[in-house]
Structure formats: structure tokens, C-alpha cells
CSV table of C-alpha atoms in Angstrom, one decimal:
chain,number,residue,atom,x,y,z
P,468,MET,CA,0.0,0.0,0.0
P,469,SER,CA,1.5,3.2,-1.1
P,470,ASP,CA,2.1,6.1,1.3
P,471,THR,CA,-0.3,8.8,0.2
P,472,ASN,CA,1.6,11.3,2.4
P,473,ASP,CA,4.8,11.2,0.2
P,474,GLU,CA,5.6,14.6,-1.1
P,475,LYS,CA,7.4,15.4,-4.3
P,476,PRO,CA,10.3,17.8,-4.1
P,477,ASP,CA,9.7,21.3,-5.1
P,478,PRO,CA,11.0,22.1,-8.6
P,479,ILE,CA,14.2,24.2,-8.8
P,480,ASP,CA,13.3,27.8,-9.5
P,481,PRO,CA,14.9,29.2,-12.7
P,482,PRO,CA,17.5,31.9,-12.2
P,483,VAL,CA,16.1,35.4,-11.9
P,484,ARG,CA,17.0,37.3,-15.1
P,485,THR,CA,17.8,40.9,-14.6
P,486,GLY,CA,19.3,43.5,-16.8
P,487,SER,CA,19.1,43.8,-20.6
P,488,ALA,CA,21.5,42.0,-22.8
P,489,PRO,CA,22.8,45.1,-24.7
P,490,LEU,CA,23.6,46.7,-21.4
P,491,ARG,CA,25.5,43.6,-20.2
P,492,ILE,CA,27.4,43.4,-23.5
P,493,ALA,CA,28.3,47.1,-23.4
P,494,SER,CA,29.5,46.9,-19.9
P,495,ALA,CA,31.6,43.8,-20.7
P,496,VAL,CA,33.1,45.5,-23.8
P,497,ALA,CA,34.0,48.6,-21.7
P,498,LEU,CA,35.7,46.4,-19.1
P,499,ALA,CA,37.5,44.4,-21.7
P,500,MET,CA,38.8,47.5,-23.4
P,501,ALA,CA,40.0,48.9,-20.1
P,502,PHE,CA,41.7,45.6,-19.4
P,503,ALA,CA,43.3,45.5,-22.9
P,504,ILE,CA,44.7,49.0,-22.5
P,505,THR,CA,46.1,48.1,-19.1
P,506,VAL,CA,47.9,45.0,-20.6
P,507,TYR,CA,49.0,47.1,-23.6
P,508,LEU,CA,50.6,49.7,-21.4
P,509,LEU,CA,52.3,47.1,-19.2
P,510,LEU,CA,53.7,45.3,-22.2
P,511,ASP,CA,54.8,48.5,-23.9
P,512,ALA,CA,56.5,49.8,-20.7
P,513,THR,CA,58.2,46.6,-19.5
P,514,ARG,CA,59.5,45.0,-22.7
P,515,VAL,CA,61.2,46.3,-25.8
P,516,ASN,CA,59.1,44.2,-28.1
P,517,GLY,CA,56.2,43.3,-25.7
P,518,LEU,CA,53.6,44.1,-28.2
P,519,VAL,CA,55.1,41.7,-30.7
P,520,SER,CA,54.5,38.8,-28.4
P,521,PHE,CA,52.3,35.7,-28.1
P,522,THR,CA,50.5,37.3,-25.2
P,523,PHE,CA,49.4,40.5,-27.1
P,524,LEU,CA,49.0,39.0,-30.6
P,525,LEU,CA,47.1,35.8,-29.8
P,526,LEU,CA,46.2,35.2,-26.1
P,527,LEU,CA,44.8,38.6,-25.2
P,528,PRO,CA,42.2,38.8,-27.9
P,529,ALA,CA,41.1,35.2,-27.2
P,530,ALA,CA,40.7,36.0,-23.5
P,531,LEU,CA,38.8,39.2,-24.1
P,532,THR,CA,36.4,37.6,-26.6
P,533,ALA,CA,35.7,34.7,-24.3
P,534,PHE,CA,35.0,37.1,-21.4
P,535,VAL,CA,32.6,39.4,-23.3
P,536,ALA,CA,30.8,36.4,-25.0
P,537,TYR,CA,30.2,34.8,-21.6
P,538,VAL,CA,29.0,37.9,-19.9
P,539,GLY,CA,26.7,38.7,-22.8
P,540,ASP,CA,25.1,35.3,-22.6
P,541,PRO,CA,24.8,34.4,-18.8
P,542,TRP,CA,22.1,31.7,-19.3
P,543,ALA,CA,23.7,30.0,-22.3
P,544,GLU,CA,20.8,30.7,-24.6
P,545,ARG,CA,22.4,32.5,-27.5
P,546,SER,CA,23.3,30.8,-30.8
P,547,ARG,CA,26.6,30.0,-32.2
P,548,ARG,CA,26.3,33.0,-34.5
P,549,TYR,CA,26.4,35.3,-31.5
P,550,TYR,CA,29.7,33.8,-30.4
P,551,MET,CA,31.2,33.8,-33.9
P,552,THR,CA,30.4,37.5,-34.5
P,553,MET,CA,31.7,38.7,-31.2
P,554,PRO,CA,35.3,39.1,-32.4
P,555,LEU,CA,34.2,41.5,-35.1
P,556,TRP,CA,32.5,43.7,-32.6
P,557,LEU,CA,35.5,43.7,-30.3
P,558,LEU,CA,37.8,44.5,-33.2
P,559,GLY,CA,35.6,47.5,-34.1
P,560,ALA,CA,35.8,48.7,-30.5
P,561,THR,CA,39.6,48.2,-30.5
P,562,ILE,CA,40.0,50.3,-33.7
P,563,LEU,CA,37.9,53.1,-32.2
P,564,LEU,CA,40.2,53.2,-29.2
P,565,SER,CA,43.6,52.5,-30.9
P,566,VAL,CA,43.7,55.4,-33.3
P,567,PRO,CA,42.6,58.4,-31.1
P,568,VAL,CA,43.6,57.0,-27.7
P,569,LEU,CA,46.8,54.9,-28.2
P,570,LYS,CA,47.9,56.8,-31.4
P,571,GLU,CA,48.5,53.6,-33.2
P,572,GLY,CA,49.0,53.7,-37.0
P,573,VAL,CA,46.7,52.2,-39.6
P,574,ILE,CA,49.4,49.8,-40.7
P,575,CYS,CA,49.6,48.2,-37.2
P,576,ILE,CA,45.8,47.8,-37.0
P,577,VAL,CA,45.6,46.2,-40.4
P,578,MET,CA,48.3,43.8,-39.5
P,579,LEU,CA,46.8,42.9,-36.2
P,580,ALA,CA,43.3,42.4,-37.5
P,581,PRO,CA,43.6,38.9,-39.0
P,582,LEU,CA,45.4,37.6,-35.9
P,583,TRP,CA,42.9,39.2,-33.5
P,584,ILE,CA,39.9,37.9,-35.4
P,585,ALA,CA,41.3,34.4,-35.6
P,586,SER,CA,42.3,34.2,-31.9
P,587,GLY,CA,39.0,35.9,-30.9
P,588,LEU,CA,37.1,33.2,-32.8
P,589,ALA,CA,39.0,30.6,-30.9
P,590,GLY,CA,38.2,32.1,-27.6
P,591,ALA,CA,34.5,32.5,-28.5
P,592,TYR,CA,34.2,29.0,-29.8
P,593,ALA,CA,35.8,27.5,-26.7
P,594,THR,CA,33.4,29.5,-24.6
P,595,TYR,CA,30.4,28.3,-26.6
P,596,ARG,CA,31.5,24.7,-26.3
P,597,LEU,CA,32.6,24.6,-22.6
P,598,ARG,CA,30.3,27.0,-20.8
P,599,GLY,CA,27.6,25.9,-18.4
P,600,ARG,CA,24.7,27.5,-16.6
P,601,ALA,CA,25.0,30.8,-14.9
P,602,GLY,CA,26.2,30.8,-11.3
P,603,ASP,CA,29.4,30.6,-9.4
P,604,ARG,CA,31.1,28.9,-12.3
P,605,GLY,CA,30.5,32.0,-14.4
P,606,THR,CA,32.5,34.2,-12.1
P,607,SER,CA,35.3,31.7,-11.9
P,608,TYR,CA,35.4,31.3,-15.7
P,609,CYS,CA,35.6,35.0,-16.4
P,610,MET,CA,38.3,35.5,-13.8
P,611,ALA,CA,40.3,32.5,-15.3
P,612,VAL,CA,40.3,33.8,-18.8
P,613,LEU,CA,41.3,37.3,-17.8
P,614,ALA,CA,44.1,35.9,-15.7
P,615,MET,CA,45.7,34.0,-18.6
P,616,PRO,CA,47.3,37.0,-20.3
P,617,LEU,CA,48.6,38.4,-17.0
P,618,ILE,CA,50.2,35.0,-16.2
P,619,ALA,CA,51.5,34.7,-19.8
P,620,MET,CA,53.2,38.1,-19.5
P,621,GLN,CA,55.4,36.8,-16.7
P,622,VAL,CA,56.3,33.5,-18.4
P,623,GLU,CA,56.8,34.6,-22.0
P,624,PRO,CA,60.0,36.7,-21.5
P,625,MET,CA,61.8,33.5,-20.3
P,626,ILE,CA,61.0,31.7,-23.6
P,627,PRO,CA,63.4,32.7,-26.5
P,628,LEU,CA,61.7,33.8,-29.7
P,629,PRO,CA,62.6,32.0,-33.0
P,630,ASP,CA,64.4,34.2,-35.6
P,631,ALA,CA,64.4,34.0,-39.3
P,632,THR,CA,65.7,35.7,-42.4
P,633,ALA,CA,63.8,36.3,-45.7
P,634,THR,CA,64.2,37.9,-49.1
P,635,VAL,CA,61.6,39.8,-51.1
P,636,SER,CA,62.3,40.1,-54.8
P,637,ARG,CA,60.5,41.8,-57.7
P,638,SER,CA,61.5,42.2,-61.4
P,639,ILE,CA,60.5,44.2,-64.5
P,640,ILE,CA,61.4,44.2,-68.2
P,641,VAL,CA,62.7,47.5,-69.4
P,642,GLU,CA,63.0,48.4,-73.0
P,643,ALA,CA,66.5,49.8,-72.7
P,644,SER,CA,70.1,48.7,-72.6
P,645,PRO,CA,72.0,48.2,-69.3
P,646,ASP,CA,74.1,51.3,-70.1
P,647,ARG,CA,70.9,53.4,-70.1
P,648,ILE,CA,69.6,51.9,-66.9
P,649,TRP,CA,72.8,51.8,-64.8
P,650,PRO,CA,72.7,55.6,-63.9
P,651,LEU,CA,69.2,55.2,-62.7
P,652,LEU,CA,70.1,52.3,-60.3
P,653,ARG,CA,72.7,54.6,-58.8
P,654,GLY,CA,69.9,56.9,-57.9
P,655,ILE,CA,67.0,59.1,-59.2
P,656,PRO,CA,67.3,62.4,-57.5
P,657,ASP,CA,64.2,64.1,-58.8
P,658,VAL,CA,61.2,61.9,-58.3
P,659,ARG,CA,58.0,63.9,-59.0
P,660,PRO,CA,54.4,63.4,-57.8
P,661,GLY,CA,52.8,60.9,-60.1
P,662,ASP,CA,56.0,59.0,-60.9
P,663,GLY,CA,56.1,55.3,-60.2
P,664,THR,CA,53.0,53.2,-59.8
P,665,TRP,CA,50.0,52.8,-57.5
P,666,THR,CA,50.5,50.4,-54.6
P,667,PHE,CA,48.3,49.3,-51.7
P,668,THR,CA,51.1,49.9,-49.1
P,669,GLN,CA,51.9,53.4,-50.1
P,670,ASP,CA,48.6,54.8,-51.5
P,671,VAL,CA,46.3,53.2,-49.0
P,672,LEU,CA,48.2,52.4,-45.9
P,673,GLY,CA,50.4,55.5,-46.1
P,674,ILE,CA,54.0,54.2,-46.2
P,675,PRO,CA,56.0,57.1,-47.7
P,676,ARG,CA,57.0,57.2,-51.3
P,677,PRO,CA,60.6,57.9,-52.4
P,678,LEU,CA,61.3,61.5,-53.4
P,679,GLY,CA,64.9,60.8,-54.6
P,680,ALA,CA,68.2,59.1,-54.0
P,681,HIS,CA,71.8,60.2,-55.0
P,682,MET,CA,75.3,58.8,-54.6
P,683,LEU,CA,78.1,60.2,-52.5
P,684,GLY,CA,81.3,58.7,-54.0
P,685,GLU,CA,81.9,55.8,-56.4
P,686,GLY,CA,82.3,52.0,-55.9
P,687,ILE,CA,82.3,49.9,-52.8
P,688,GLY,CA,82.3,52.1,-49.7
P,689,ALA,CA,80.3,54.9,-51.3
P,690,VAL,CA,77.0,56.0,-49.8
P,691,ARG,CA,73.6,56.2,-51.4
P,692,MET,CA,71.4,58.9,-49.7
P,693,ALA,CA,67.6,58.1,-49.8
P,694,ASP,CA,64.9,60.7,-49.2
P,695,TRP,CA,61.4,59.5,-48.7
P,696,GLY,CA,59.8,62.7,-47.6
P,697,ARG,CA,58.2,63.6,-44.2
P,698,GLN,CA,61.7,63.8,-42.8
P,699,VAL,CA,62.3,60.1,-43.6
P,700,ARG,CA,65.9,59.9,-44.7
P,701,PHE,CA,68.4,57.0,-44.5
P,702,ARG,CA,71.7,55.8,-45.9
P,703,GLU,CA,72.6,52.9,-48.0
P,704,HIS,CA,76.3,51.8,-47.8
P,705,ILE,CA,77.5,50.3,-51.1
P,706,ILE,CA,78.7,46.7,-50.7
P,707,ASP,CA,78.4,45.5,-54.3
P,708,TRP,CA,79.5,47.6,-57.3
P,709,GLN,CA,79.5,46.1,-60.8
P,710,PRO,CA,78.8,48.9,-63.4
P,711,GLY,CA,76.3,47.8,-65.9
P,712,ARG,CA,75.4,44.7,-63.9
P,713,SER,CA,74.6,45.1,-60.3
P,714,ILE,CA,74.7,47.4,-57.3
P,715,GLY,CA,74.0,46.4,-53.7
P,716,TRP,CA,74.0,48.1,-50.3
P,717,ARG,CA,73.6,47.7,-46.6
P,718,PHE,CA,70.8,49.8,-45.0
P,719,ASP,CA,71.7,52.3,-42.3
P,720,PHE,CA,68.5,53.6,-40.5
P,721,ARG,CA,70.3,55.4,-37.6
P,722,GLY,CA,68.5,58.5,-36.6
P,723,LEU,CA,65.2,57.5,-38.4
P,724,ASP,CA,63.0,58.7,-35.6
P,725,ALA,CA,60.7,60.3,-38.1
P,726,TRP,CA,59.5,56.9,-39.2
P,727,GLN,CA,57.4,56.9,-36.0
P,728,PHE,CA,54.9,59.2,-37.7
P,729,THR,CA,53.5,56.1,-39.5
P,730,ASP,CA,53.8,53.5,-36.8
P,731,ARG,CA,56.4,53.4,-34.0
P,732,HIS,CA,56.1,49.6,-33.8
P,733,LEU,CA,57.1,49.0,-37.4
P,734,MET,CA,60.5,50.7,-37.5
P,735,PRO,CA,62.8,49.1,-40.2
P,736,ASP,CA,65.5,48.6,-37.6
P,737,SER,CA,63.9,47.4,-34.4
P,738,ALA,CA,64.5,44.6,-31.9
P,739,TYR,CA,62.2,42.2,-33.8
P,740,PHE,CA,62.5,43.4,-37.4
P,741,LYS,CA,65.5,44.7,-39.4
P,742,VAL,CA,65.8,45.5,-43.1
P,743,THR,CA,69.4,44.6,-43.7
P,744,THR,CA,70.6,44.7,-47.3
P,745,GLY,CA,69.2,45.2,-50.8
P,746,GLY,CA,70.2,46.0,-54.4
P,747,TYR,CA,69.5,45.8,-58.1
P,748,ARG,CA,70.6,43.3,-60.7
P,749,MET,CA,70.3,43.4,-64.5
P,750,GLU,CA,70.0,40.5,-66.8
P,751,PRO,CA,69.6,40.3,-70.7
P,752,ALA,CA,66.0,39.8,-71.7
P,753,GLY,CA,66.2,39.8,-75.6
P,754,PRO,CA,67.3,42.4,-78.1
P,755,GLY,CA,67.0,45.9,-76.6
P,756,HIS,CA,65.4,44.6,-73.4
P,757,THR,CA,66.8,44.2,-69.9
P,758,ARG,CA,65.3,42.5,-66.9
P,759,VAL,CA,65.9,44.6,-63.8
P,760,ILE,CA,65.6,42.7,-60.4
P,761,ILE,CA,65.5,44.3,-57.0
P,762,ASP,CA,66.1,42.3,-53.8
P,763,THR,CA,65.5,43.2,-50.2
P,764,HIS,CA,66.7,41.1,-47.3
P,765,TYR,CA,65.5,41.3,-43.7
P,766,TRP,CA,65.6,39.6,-40.4
P,767,MET,CA,62.8,39.0,-37.9
P,768,GLN,CA,62.3,37.6,-34.5
P,769,THR,CA,58.6,37.2,-33.5
P,770,PRO,CA,56.3,34.5,-32.3
P,771,VAL,CA,54.6,34.5,-35.7
P,772,ASN,CA,57.4,34.6,-38.2
P,773,GLY,CA,55.4,32.9,-40.9
P,774,TYR,CA,52.6,35.5,-40.6
P,775,SER,CA,55.2,38.3,-40.5
P,776,ARG,CA,56.8,37.0,-43.7
P,777,LEU,CA,53.5,37.4,-45.5
P,778,TRP,CA,53.3,41.1,-44.5
P,779,GLY,CA,57.0,41.5,-45.4
P,780,GLU,CA,56.2,40.2,-48.9
P,781,ILE,CA,53.3,42.7,-49.2
P,782,PHE,CA,55.0,45.8,-47.8
P,783,LEU,CA,58.5,45.4,-49.3
P,784,GLY,CA,57.1,43.9,-52.5
P,785,ASP,CA,55.0,47.0,-53.0
P,786,ILE,CA,57.9,49.3,-52.3
P,787,GLU,CA,60.1,47.4,-54.8
P,788,LYS,CA,57.3,47.4,-57.4
P,789,ASN,CA,57.1,51.2,-57.2
P,790,LEU,CA,60.9,51.6,-57.5
P,791,LEU,CA,61.1,49.4,-60.6
P,792,ALA,CA,58.3,51.4,-62.1
P,793,LEU,CA,60.3,54.5,-61.6
P,794,VAL,CA,63.4,53.0,-63.3
P,795,LYS,CA,61.3,51.7,-66.2
P,796,GLN,CA,59.6,55.1,-66.8
P,797,ARG,CA,62.9,57.0,-66.8
P,798,ALA,CA,64.8,54.5,-68.9
P,799,GLU,CA,62.1,54.3,-71.6
P,800,ARG,CA,61.5,58.0,-71.7
P,801,PRO,CA,62.4,59.4,-75.1
P,802,ILE,CA,65.8,61.3,-75.2
P,803,THR,CA,65.3,64.9,-75.9
P,804,PRO,CA,67.8,66.1,-78.4
P,805,ALA,CA,70.1,68.8,-77.1
P,806,ILE,CA,69.5,72.3,-78.5
P,807,LEU,CA,72.7,73.8,-79.9
């Protein structure tokens, strides 16, 4: 005979839901941006190349996205789409802060964007897969993800970064003889607006365009003076000199503080990136034609050397493309007969 006095346990009350989702997300984004600026300033102040680090490039965006995504969905009700679009919203907020507040250049933001989006997606997806119901675990999870960049900042300086060297090369066919081209490889002192060709790096991102170059002396040991405008001037010490065939130099960027106008973290002679040597070569390319080749060699030491190499190919490749276009335009220009 069953006990009619048995009582069923009371159902667990659902959590009380307070506050609007937009307000929660906006508050989380504001806190995440304040945290990001704090980490940025700490890295920038304590390490020479702290911003070119695993912590800043990959771990910080993953942690911030995980935090904001969790806070914005405390009851685990939102779709995967919400989590996967969160990195884009955070990147937009980062751009709004970086340019006016941190004075970062457009180039740095463009280079960071793919890394931050990829790592942000990883953090958002991990949160989507691993999160539970709201409660004490939510606080613990948020504290844990924000602690990771702070812990990594202490550990990463003890881990040596890999270094690598790379070469960027471009070429062009010029309808002229090596004798006609050789004086141009020594330097074109009077580059005018409109000379050269359009490039993404110089016409969109704002890397300066060359205004001229001229030689001081002859042969190995001479100096090639380069002027790129906006007070960007540097020297090229000649290390290869074969008239009518090739010219090469070692870059000397000492005193190039003016480069910081475009992005202080992308100096061509920094602790993690150095443009070392370069030069032109000429090869026969058929009757009346010459192939002109320009090479630029550089060294890098970052946690993402493969990724950095892609941008080196874009930036240096665009600069080389423009220089070759200058040589071609001048070499193929009709010779004006002298007026007696």
C-alpha cells in the first residue's frame, strides 16, 4: 500500500534574469577594453618588443572575446552565430580606441586584425562549447580567462623567440640597354608626384613614397642617400658595385625617428624586425630589353614569423614594385635632343 503522504520535491526555481542583454554586453566590452589598455601599457613599458608577443597577438584577444561572450550570454541561450560574430564587434571597439587614444597607426591595426579575429574566434568557440549554466562557475570562468594574459606576460620573457631571415624580390622588363639603366640604379634624385605606380602599401596604408636618391662617391664604400619625404631619410652603404650589372647596399637607419609618424612599432631597424641589405641586378631579356631585379633582405624575431613573412612580402614587394616602375619610366623616356 503506497504512502499517500509522500511529497514530491519542489522544482528548482529558474534563475532570476535581470538587466538587458545590450547593457551587459556594453559593460563587458567597456571592461574588456580597459583591461586591454592596461595590458598594452604594461607590455609597452616593461618589454622592448612586448607588443610583438604571443600574449598580445594571440592570447589577449582570445581571452577578451571569451569574457565578453560569456557575460553577454549568462544563461547560455544564444546561438553560435552570436559567439562567432563577437570578435568582429570587439575589433571594431579596438579600432575606435587604438587610433585616437593609443595613437596607433593604420598599418599596425591592419596587420593585427587577422590575428585578433582568428584568436578571438578561438576564444569565442571555446566558450560556446565549454560554458555551463550561470552561477558561481561564471565568475570563476571570467576570472580565469582574464588571468591568462597576465600569467603569460610573466612567463613569455623566459622563452626565446625564433628568428628567421627572408628575401623579397621583384623584377620588371625594361626596353633599354644596361648602359641606359645603370645611372638610374645609382639613384634618381628628382622623383616627382605621379611618378612610379599605385600600390596598396603606399597609396592606401600611407607608407611614404621615395622622393629621390643620390650617390656620394663611387664604388664599394660609397653611400647612397635616400629621401622618402616627411623627414624620412636614411643611408645605403654600397657593398656591391659592378657597373652595368649590379649594385648592392647595406641599409643604415640610424636617426630614423621620423618613421614613427606612420607606426612606431614598425621601425625598419627594431629589436624584432631589421631590413638589412638590398640592391639591383640586371639580366639580358632579348634584343633591346633588360630585366631589372631588386632584392631586399630582412631579419625578424617574432612568435609569428610565418605570418610576419606574409606582410613583409606585401609591404616590401609594393615598395620594390614602385621603385622598378620609376626605373622603367625613366629608362624608356624618349631622349630629348640637345639644343645647340
